[in-house]
Coordinates of C-alpha atoms in Angstrom, one line a residue:
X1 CA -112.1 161.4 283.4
X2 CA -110.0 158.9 284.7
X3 CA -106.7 157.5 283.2
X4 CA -107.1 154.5 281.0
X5 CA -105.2 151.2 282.6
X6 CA -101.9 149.7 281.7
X7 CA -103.9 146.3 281.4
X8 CA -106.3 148.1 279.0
X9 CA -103.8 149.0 276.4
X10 CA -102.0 145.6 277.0
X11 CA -105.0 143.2 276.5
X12 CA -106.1 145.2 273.2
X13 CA -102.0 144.6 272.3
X14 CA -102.2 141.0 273.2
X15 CA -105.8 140.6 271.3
X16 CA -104.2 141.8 268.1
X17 CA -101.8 139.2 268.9
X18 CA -103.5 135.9 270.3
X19 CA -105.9 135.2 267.1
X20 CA -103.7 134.5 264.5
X21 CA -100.8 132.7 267.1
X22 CA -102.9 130.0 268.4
X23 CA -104.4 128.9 265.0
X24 CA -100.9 129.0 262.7
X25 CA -98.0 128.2 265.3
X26 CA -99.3 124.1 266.3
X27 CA -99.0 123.1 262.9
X28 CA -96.0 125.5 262.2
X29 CA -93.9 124.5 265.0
X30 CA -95.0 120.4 264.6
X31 CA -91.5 120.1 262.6
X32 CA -89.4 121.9 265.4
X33 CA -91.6 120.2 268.4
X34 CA -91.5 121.2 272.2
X35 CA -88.4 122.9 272.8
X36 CA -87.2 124.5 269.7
X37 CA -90.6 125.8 269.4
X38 CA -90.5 127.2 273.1
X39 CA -87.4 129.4 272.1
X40 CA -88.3 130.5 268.5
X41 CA -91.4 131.6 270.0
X42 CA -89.7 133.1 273.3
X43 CA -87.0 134.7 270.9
X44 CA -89.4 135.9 268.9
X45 CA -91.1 137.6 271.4
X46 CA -88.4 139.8 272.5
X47 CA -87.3 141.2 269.1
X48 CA -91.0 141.6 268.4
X49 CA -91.1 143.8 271.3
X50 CA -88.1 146.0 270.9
X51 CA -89.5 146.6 267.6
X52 CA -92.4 147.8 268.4
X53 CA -90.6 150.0 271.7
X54 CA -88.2 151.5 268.5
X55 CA -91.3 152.8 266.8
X56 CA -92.3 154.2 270.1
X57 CA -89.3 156.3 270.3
X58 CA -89.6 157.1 266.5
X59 CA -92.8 158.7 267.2
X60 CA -91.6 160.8 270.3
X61 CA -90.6 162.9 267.6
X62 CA -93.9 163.9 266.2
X63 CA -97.3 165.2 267.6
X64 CA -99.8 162.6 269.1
X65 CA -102.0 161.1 266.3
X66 CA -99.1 160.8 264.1
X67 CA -98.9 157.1 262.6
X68 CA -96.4 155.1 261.5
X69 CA -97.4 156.4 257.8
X70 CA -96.1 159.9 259.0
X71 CA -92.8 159.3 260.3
X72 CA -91.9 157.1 257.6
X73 CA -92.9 159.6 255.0
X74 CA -91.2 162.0 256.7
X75 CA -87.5 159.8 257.2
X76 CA -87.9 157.5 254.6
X77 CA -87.2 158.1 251.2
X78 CA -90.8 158.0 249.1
X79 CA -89.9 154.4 247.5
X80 CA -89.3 153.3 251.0
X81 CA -92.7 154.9 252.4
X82 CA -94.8 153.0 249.8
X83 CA -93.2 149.2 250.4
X84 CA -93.5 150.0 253.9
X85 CA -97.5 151.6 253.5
X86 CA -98.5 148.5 250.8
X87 CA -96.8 145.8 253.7
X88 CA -98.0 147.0 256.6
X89 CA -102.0 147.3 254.7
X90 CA -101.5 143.7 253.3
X91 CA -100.6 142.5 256.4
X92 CA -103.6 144.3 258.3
X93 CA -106.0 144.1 255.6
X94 CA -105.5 140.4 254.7
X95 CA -105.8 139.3 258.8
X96 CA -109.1 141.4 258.8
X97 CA -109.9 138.8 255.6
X98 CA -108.9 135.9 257.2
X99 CA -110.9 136.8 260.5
X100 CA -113.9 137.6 258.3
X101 CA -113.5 134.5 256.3
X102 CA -113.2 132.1 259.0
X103 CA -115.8 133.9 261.6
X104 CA -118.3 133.5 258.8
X105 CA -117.8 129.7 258.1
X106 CA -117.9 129.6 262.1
X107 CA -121.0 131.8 262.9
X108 CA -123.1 130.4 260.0
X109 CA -123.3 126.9 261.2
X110 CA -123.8 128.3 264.9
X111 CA -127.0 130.5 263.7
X112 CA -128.1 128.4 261.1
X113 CA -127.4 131.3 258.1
X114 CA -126.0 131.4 255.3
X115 CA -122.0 132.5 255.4
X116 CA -122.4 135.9 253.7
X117 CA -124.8 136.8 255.8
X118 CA -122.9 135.7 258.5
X119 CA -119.9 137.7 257.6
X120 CA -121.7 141.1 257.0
X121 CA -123.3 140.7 261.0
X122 CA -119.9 140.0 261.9
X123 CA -118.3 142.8 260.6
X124 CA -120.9 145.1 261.2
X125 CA -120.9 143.9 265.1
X126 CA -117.6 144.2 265.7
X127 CA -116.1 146.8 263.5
X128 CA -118.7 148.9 265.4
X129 CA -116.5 149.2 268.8
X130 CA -113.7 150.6 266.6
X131 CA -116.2 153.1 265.0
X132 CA -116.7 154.5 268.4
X133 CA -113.6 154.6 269.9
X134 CA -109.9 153.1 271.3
X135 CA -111.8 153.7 274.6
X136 CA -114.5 150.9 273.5
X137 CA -112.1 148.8 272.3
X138 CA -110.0 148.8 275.5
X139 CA -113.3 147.5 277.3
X140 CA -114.3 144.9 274.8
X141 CA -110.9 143.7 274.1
X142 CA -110.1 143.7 278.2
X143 CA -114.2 141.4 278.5
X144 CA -112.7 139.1 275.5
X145 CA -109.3 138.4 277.2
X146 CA -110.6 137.4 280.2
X147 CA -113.5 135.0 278.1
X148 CA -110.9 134.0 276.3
X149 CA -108.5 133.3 279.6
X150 CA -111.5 131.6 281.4
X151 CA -112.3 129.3 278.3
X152 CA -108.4 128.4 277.5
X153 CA -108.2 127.4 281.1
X154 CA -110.8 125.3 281.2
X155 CA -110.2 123.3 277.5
X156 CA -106.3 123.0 278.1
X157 CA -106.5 122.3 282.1
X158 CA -107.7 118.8 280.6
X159 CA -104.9 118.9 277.9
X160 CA -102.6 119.4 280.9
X161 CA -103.8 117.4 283.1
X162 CA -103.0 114.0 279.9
X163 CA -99.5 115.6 279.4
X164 CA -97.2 112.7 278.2
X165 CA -93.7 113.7 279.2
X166 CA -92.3 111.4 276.3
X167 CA -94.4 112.7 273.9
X168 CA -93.9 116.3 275.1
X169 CA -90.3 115.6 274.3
X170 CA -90.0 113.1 272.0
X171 CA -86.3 112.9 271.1
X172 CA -86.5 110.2 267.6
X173 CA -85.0 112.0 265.3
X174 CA -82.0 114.0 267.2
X175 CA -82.0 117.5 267.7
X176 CA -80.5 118.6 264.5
X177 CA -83.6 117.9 262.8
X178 CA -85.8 119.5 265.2
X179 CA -83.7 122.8 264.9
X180 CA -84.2 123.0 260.8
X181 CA -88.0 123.2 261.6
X182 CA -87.0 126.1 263.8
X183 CA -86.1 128.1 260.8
X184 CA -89.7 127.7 259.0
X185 CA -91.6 128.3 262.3
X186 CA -89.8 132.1 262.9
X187 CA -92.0 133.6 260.2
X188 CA -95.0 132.1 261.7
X189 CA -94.1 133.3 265.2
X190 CA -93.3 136.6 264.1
X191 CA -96.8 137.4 262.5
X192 CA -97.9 136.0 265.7
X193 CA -96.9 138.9 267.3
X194 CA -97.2 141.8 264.6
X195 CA -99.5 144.4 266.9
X196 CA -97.1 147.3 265.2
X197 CA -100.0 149.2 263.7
X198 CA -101.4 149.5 266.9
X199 CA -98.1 151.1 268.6
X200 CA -99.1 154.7 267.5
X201 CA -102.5 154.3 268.7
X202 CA -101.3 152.9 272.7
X203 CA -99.2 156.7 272.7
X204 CA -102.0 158.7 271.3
X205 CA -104.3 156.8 274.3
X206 CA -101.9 156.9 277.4
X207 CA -100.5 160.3 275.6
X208 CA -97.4 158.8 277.5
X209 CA -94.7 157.0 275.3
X210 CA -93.4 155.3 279.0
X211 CA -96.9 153.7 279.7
X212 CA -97.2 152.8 276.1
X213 CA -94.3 150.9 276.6
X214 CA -95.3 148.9 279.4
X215 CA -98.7 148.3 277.6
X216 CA -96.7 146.8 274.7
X217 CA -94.6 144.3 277.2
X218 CA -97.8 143.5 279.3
X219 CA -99.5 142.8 276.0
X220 CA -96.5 140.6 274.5
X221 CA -96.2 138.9 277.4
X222 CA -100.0 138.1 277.9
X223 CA -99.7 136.8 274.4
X224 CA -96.2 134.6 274.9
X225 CA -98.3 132.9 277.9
X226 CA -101.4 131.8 275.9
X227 CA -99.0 130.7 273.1
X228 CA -96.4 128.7 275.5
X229 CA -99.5 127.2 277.0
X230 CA -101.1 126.4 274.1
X231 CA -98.3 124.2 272.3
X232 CA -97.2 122.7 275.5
X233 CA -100.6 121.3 276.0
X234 CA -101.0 120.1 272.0
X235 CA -97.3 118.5 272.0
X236 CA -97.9 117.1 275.5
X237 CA -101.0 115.1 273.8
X238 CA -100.4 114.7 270.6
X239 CA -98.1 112.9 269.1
X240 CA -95.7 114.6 266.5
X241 CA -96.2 111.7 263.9
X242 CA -99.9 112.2 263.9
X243 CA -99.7 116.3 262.9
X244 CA -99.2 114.9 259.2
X245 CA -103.1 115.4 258.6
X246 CA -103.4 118.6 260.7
X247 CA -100.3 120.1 258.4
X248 CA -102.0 118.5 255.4
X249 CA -105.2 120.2 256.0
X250 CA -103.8 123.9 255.7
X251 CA -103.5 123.6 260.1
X252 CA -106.9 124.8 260.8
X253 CA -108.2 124.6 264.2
X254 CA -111.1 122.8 263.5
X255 CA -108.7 119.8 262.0
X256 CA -106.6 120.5 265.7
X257 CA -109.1 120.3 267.6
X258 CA -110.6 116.8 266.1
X259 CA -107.4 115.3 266.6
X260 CA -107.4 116.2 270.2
X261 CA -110.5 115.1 270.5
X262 CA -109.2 111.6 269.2
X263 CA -106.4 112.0 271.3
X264 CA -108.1 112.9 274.8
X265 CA -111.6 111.9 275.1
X266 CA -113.6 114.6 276.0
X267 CA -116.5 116.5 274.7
X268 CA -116.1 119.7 277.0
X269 CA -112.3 120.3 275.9
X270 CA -113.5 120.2 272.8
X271 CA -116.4 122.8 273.0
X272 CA -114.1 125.1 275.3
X273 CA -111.5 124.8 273.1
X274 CA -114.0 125.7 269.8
X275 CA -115.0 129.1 272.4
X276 CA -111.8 130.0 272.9
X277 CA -110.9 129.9 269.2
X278 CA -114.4 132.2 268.5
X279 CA -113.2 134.5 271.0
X280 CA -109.6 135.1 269.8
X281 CA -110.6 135.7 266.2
X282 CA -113.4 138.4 267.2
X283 CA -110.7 139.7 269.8
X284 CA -108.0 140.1 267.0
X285 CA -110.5 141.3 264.6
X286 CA -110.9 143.9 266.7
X287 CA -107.7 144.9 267.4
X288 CA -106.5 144.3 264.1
X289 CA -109.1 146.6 262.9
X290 CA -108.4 149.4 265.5
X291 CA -104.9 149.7 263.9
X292 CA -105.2 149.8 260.7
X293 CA -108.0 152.4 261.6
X294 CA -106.0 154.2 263.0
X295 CA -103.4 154.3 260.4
X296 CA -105.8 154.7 257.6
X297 CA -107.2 157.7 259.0
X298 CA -103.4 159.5 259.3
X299 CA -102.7 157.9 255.7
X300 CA -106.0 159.8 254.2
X301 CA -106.1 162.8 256.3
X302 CA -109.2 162.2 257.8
X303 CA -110.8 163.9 260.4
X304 CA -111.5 162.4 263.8
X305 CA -115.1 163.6 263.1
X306 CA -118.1 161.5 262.9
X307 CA -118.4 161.9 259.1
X308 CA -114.3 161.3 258.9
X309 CA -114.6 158.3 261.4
X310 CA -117.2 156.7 258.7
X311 CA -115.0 157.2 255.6
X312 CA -111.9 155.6 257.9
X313 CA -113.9 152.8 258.6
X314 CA -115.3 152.1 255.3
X315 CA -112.0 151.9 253.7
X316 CA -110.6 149.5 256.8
X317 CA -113.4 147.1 256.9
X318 CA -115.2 147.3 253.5
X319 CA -112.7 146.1 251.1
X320 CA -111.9 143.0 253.3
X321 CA -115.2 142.3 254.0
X322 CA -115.8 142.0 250.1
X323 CA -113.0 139.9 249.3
X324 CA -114.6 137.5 251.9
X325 CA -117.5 137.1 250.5
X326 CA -115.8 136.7 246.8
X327 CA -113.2 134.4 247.4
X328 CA -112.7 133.1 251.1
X329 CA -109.5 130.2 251.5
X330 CA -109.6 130.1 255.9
X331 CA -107.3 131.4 258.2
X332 CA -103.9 129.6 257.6
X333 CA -103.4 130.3 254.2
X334 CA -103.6 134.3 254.5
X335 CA -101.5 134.3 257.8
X336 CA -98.8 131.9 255.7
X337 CA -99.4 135.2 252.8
X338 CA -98.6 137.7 255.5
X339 CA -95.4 136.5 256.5
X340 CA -92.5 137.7 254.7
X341 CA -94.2 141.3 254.4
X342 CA -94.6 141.4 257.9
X343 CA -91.0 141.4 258.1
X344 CA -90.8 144.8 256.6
X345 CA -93.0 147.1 258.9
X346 CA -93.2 144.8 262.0
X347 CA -88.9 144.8 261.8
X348 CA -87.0 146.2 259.4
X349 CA -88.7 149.7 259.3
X350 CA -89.0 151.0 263.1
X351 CA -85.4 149.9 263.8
X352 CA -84.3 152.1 260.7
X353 CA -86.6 155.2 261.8
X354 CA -85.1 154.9 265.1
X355 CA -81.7 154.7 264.0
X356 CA -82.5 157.5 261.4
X357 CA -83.6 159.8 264.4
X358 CA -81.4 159.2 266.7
X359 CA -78.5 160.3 264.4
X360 CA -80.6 163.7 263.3
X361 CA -80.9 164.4 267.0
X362 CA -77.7 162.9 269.3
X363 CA -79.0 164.5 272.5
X364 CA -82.1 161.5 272.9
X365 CA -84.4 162.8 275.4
X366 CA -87.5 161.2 276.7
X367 CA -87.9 157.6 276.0
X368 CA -85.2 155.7 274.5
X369 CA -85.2 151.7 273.7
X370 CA -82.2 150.1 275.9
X371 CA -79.0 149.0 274.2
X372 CA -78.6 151.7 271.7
X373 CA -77.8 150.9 268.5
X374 CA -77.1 146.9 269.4
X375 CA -80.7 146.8 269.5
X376 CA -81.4 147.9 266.3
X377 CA -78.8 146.0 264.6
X378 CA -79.5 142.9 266.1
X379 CA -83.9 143.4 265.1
X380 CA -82.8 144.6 261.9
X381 CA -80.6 141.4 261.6
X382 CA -83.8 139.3 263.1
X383 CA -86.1 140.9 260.2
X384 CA -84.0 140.2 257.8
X385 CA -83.1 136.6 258.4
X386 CA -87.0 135.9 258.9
X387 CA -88.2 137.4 255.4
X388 CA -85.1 134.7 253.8
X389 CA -86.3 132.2 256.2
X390 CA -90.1 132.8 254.7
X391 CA -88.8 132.8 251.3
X392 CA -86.6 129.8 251.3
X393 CA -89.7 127.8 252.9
X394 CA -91.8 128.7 249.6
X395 CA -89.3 127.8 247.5
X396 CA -88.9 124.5 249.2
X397 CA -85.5 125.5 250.3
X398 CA -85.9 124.4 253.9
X399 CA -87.2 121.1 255.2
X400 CA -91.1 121.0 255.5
X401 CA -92.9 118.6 258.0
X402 CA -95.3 116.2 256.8
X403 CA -95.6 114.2 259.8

C-alpha cells in the first residue's frame, strides 16, 4: 500500500479550516478593514500553527491512536481534563450543528424538500466517508479542495478583476480606529483555524510526527490563501460603509453574496460564489467530523471495529444532527458561540502539555516545535489575550462595527 500524501493530510487540515473562515471573518474583520485584517489573520495563522505542532510533540510521548483526551488526562489535573474535553466537544460539536443547520436551509431549496429532510441526507451522505475511514476522507476532502479552488477562482477572479484600490484601503477614519476592530476580529480568526482535534488523527495516518507536521503547515497555509483572497476581493468591492446590513444580518453569506451582487453586476460570480460556499461547509463538515471522531472514539474506548466505528459515529453526528432539526439559528451565530472556548483546547492546552513534558523528560528527542519555551509562552499569551478579547466583545467592552 502506498504512503498517503503530504497534500492529503493537508487539504483534510485546510477543509476543517476553510468553512467556517470564509463565512465569519468578512463581516468580522469589516471594523478593522484591509490591512489590519491581513495581519490579525496572518498572525493568527502562525500561533494557530505552533499550537497545533505543540500537541504534535505532546503526543510523541504516547502510542499512535492516542488523542488529545489521553494526554491531557494523563498531564492534566482531572478538573483541567474536563474544561479542556467539554471545550474542545462544544467547539466540534456546535460546528458540526452549524454545518448541519445551514446545509439543510441550503440543500432544501436546491432539491425542492423540506429542511429536515434535507439535513438527515446530508448527514447521512457525508458523515458516511468518516464512517469508513481517514483514508476516504483524505480523497473526498483532497476532490472538494480542488472544487472548491476551481469555484473560488472563478467567483472572485471577477471580484478581482473590480478591485477599487481606494476602497481596498480606505483610510477615513485613521488607523487607530481600524486597529480596535483588530481586537474583536482575533477570536473570529482564531476559530477560523481551530483543526486541533484533527492533529492526533494526521500522526496516527502518516504514523510520522515530521510529515504530520508539514501536513499541518501545508493545510494552514492552504487555508491563510483562500482567506487572504477572500477579504481582499470583498474589501476591494465593497465598500466598508455598506457592511452595516451584512453585520446586521448575523454576516451570513447569503446577505454577502447579495451585496456583491449589488456591487458587481454579475450573475455567474454570484452562483460560483453560492458553490464555493456549498463546498466549504460539506468540506468542513467532513473534516470537522473526522476529528471529533476520532477523539470520541479514544474518549469512550471504542474499538476501531465495525460495531465500535458505529457507536463513534452515532455519538459524533447524532446529537448535532438533532439539535438541528430542533432549534437551527445559521452559521454565524454558533461560530460567534465557539470562540472563547476555542481558546482553551486550540491554545492554552497543547502549549501547557508541551511545556509539561518537556520538563518530565529534558533529553527531547524526536520532534520538537522551534524556539523552546518562547513558543509556548508567547501561544499561551496569544490564547489568553483572545478568550479576554472574546469576552470583552460580549460585554460590549470593545468597539463593534455597525457600518
Amino acid at each position: 500500500m502506498s504512503k498517503p500524501s503530504t497534500l492529503g493530510g493537508a487539504c483534510i487540515i485546510a477543509s476543517v479550516c476553510v468553512g467556517a473562515g470564509m463565512l465569519g471573518l468578512p463581516s468580522a474583520g469589516a471594523g478593522a478593514w484591509t490591512l489590519w485584517t491581513v495581519v490579525a489573520i496572518s498572525f493568527t495563522m502562525i500561533m494557530m500553527t505552533l499550537s497545533g505542532w505543540l500537541l504534535l510533540e505532546a503526543l510523541k510521548h504516547y502510542e499512535f491512536k492516542a488523542s488529545f483526551n489521553t494526554v491531557a488526562k494523563d498531564v492534566l489535573s482531572n478538573k483541567v481534563n474536563f474544561i479542556n474535553n467539554l471545550s474542545l466537544y462544544f467547539v466540534g460539536g456546535i460546528l458540526l450543528y452549524a454545518y448541519i443547520s445551514s446545509s439543510g436551509m441550503i440543500f432544501s431549496e436546491m432539491l425542492g424538500m423540506s429542511r429536515e429532510l434535507a439535513s438527515v441526507l446530508f448527514v447521512a451522505l457525508c458523515s458516511a466517508f468518516v464512517l469508513h475511514s481517514t483514508h476516504a476522507v483524505d480523497r473526498i476532502s483532497t476532490v472538494l479542495i480542488l472544487f472548491m479552488g476551481i469555484s473560488f477562482v472563478l467567483g472572485i477572479s471577477g471580484l478581482a478583476s473590480n478591485i477599487s484600490v481606494p476602497v481596498l484601503f480606505a483610510q477615513g477614519e485613521g488607523d487607530a480606529s481600524y486597529s480596535t476592530y483588530a481586537l474583536a476580529l482575533l477570536p473570529v480568526a482564531l476559530v477560523s483555524f481551530g483543526y486541533h482535534h484533527s492533529v492526533s488523527t494526521m500522526r496516527d495516518y502518516y504514523q510520522d510526527e515530521y510529515r504530520a507536521q508539514k501536513a499541518i503547515l501545508g493545510g494552514t497555509l492552504i487555508a491563510l490563501t483562500f482567506y487572504l483572497g477572500w477579504v481582499l476581493c470583498i474589501f476591494g468591492n465593497l465598500p466598508r460603509q455598506e457592511f452595516g446590513p451584512v453585520v446586521t444580518a448575523g454576516g451570513g453569506v447569503d446577505v454577502l453574496i447579495s451585496a456583491l451582487a449589488s456591487a458587481v453586476d454579475s450573475n455567474s460570480i454570484k452562483q460560483a460564489l453560492h458553490i464555493f460556499s456549498i463546498a466549504a461547509i460539506v468540506s468542513s463538515f467532513i473534516g470537522v467530523g473526522l476529528g471529533l471522531f476520532d477523539y470520541l472514539a479514544d474518549f469512550f474506548g471504542f474499538a476501531d471495529t465495525k460495531q465500535g466505528r458505529l457507536k463513534t459515529w452515532g455519538v459524533t453526528f447524532i446529537p448535532p444532527l438533532v439539535f438541528s432539526l430542533v432549534a437551527p439559528f445559521g452559521f454565524v451565530a454558533a461560530i460567534g458561540l465557539a470562540g472563547a472556548a476555542a481558546t482553551i483546547w486550540s491554545c492554552i492546552i497543547p502549549a501547557v502539555l508541551a511545556k509539561t513534558l518537556r520538563q518530565k523528560m529534558p533529553a527531547q528527542e524526536g520532534f520538537v516545535v522551534p524556539g523552546g519555551n518562547v513558543t509556548v509562552y508567547v501561544v499561551i499569551a496569544f490564547g489568553v489575550l483572545t478568550a479576554a478579547f472574546h469576552l470583552m466583545a460580549m460585554a460590549n467592552l470593545l468597539p463593534v462595527f455597525k457600518g
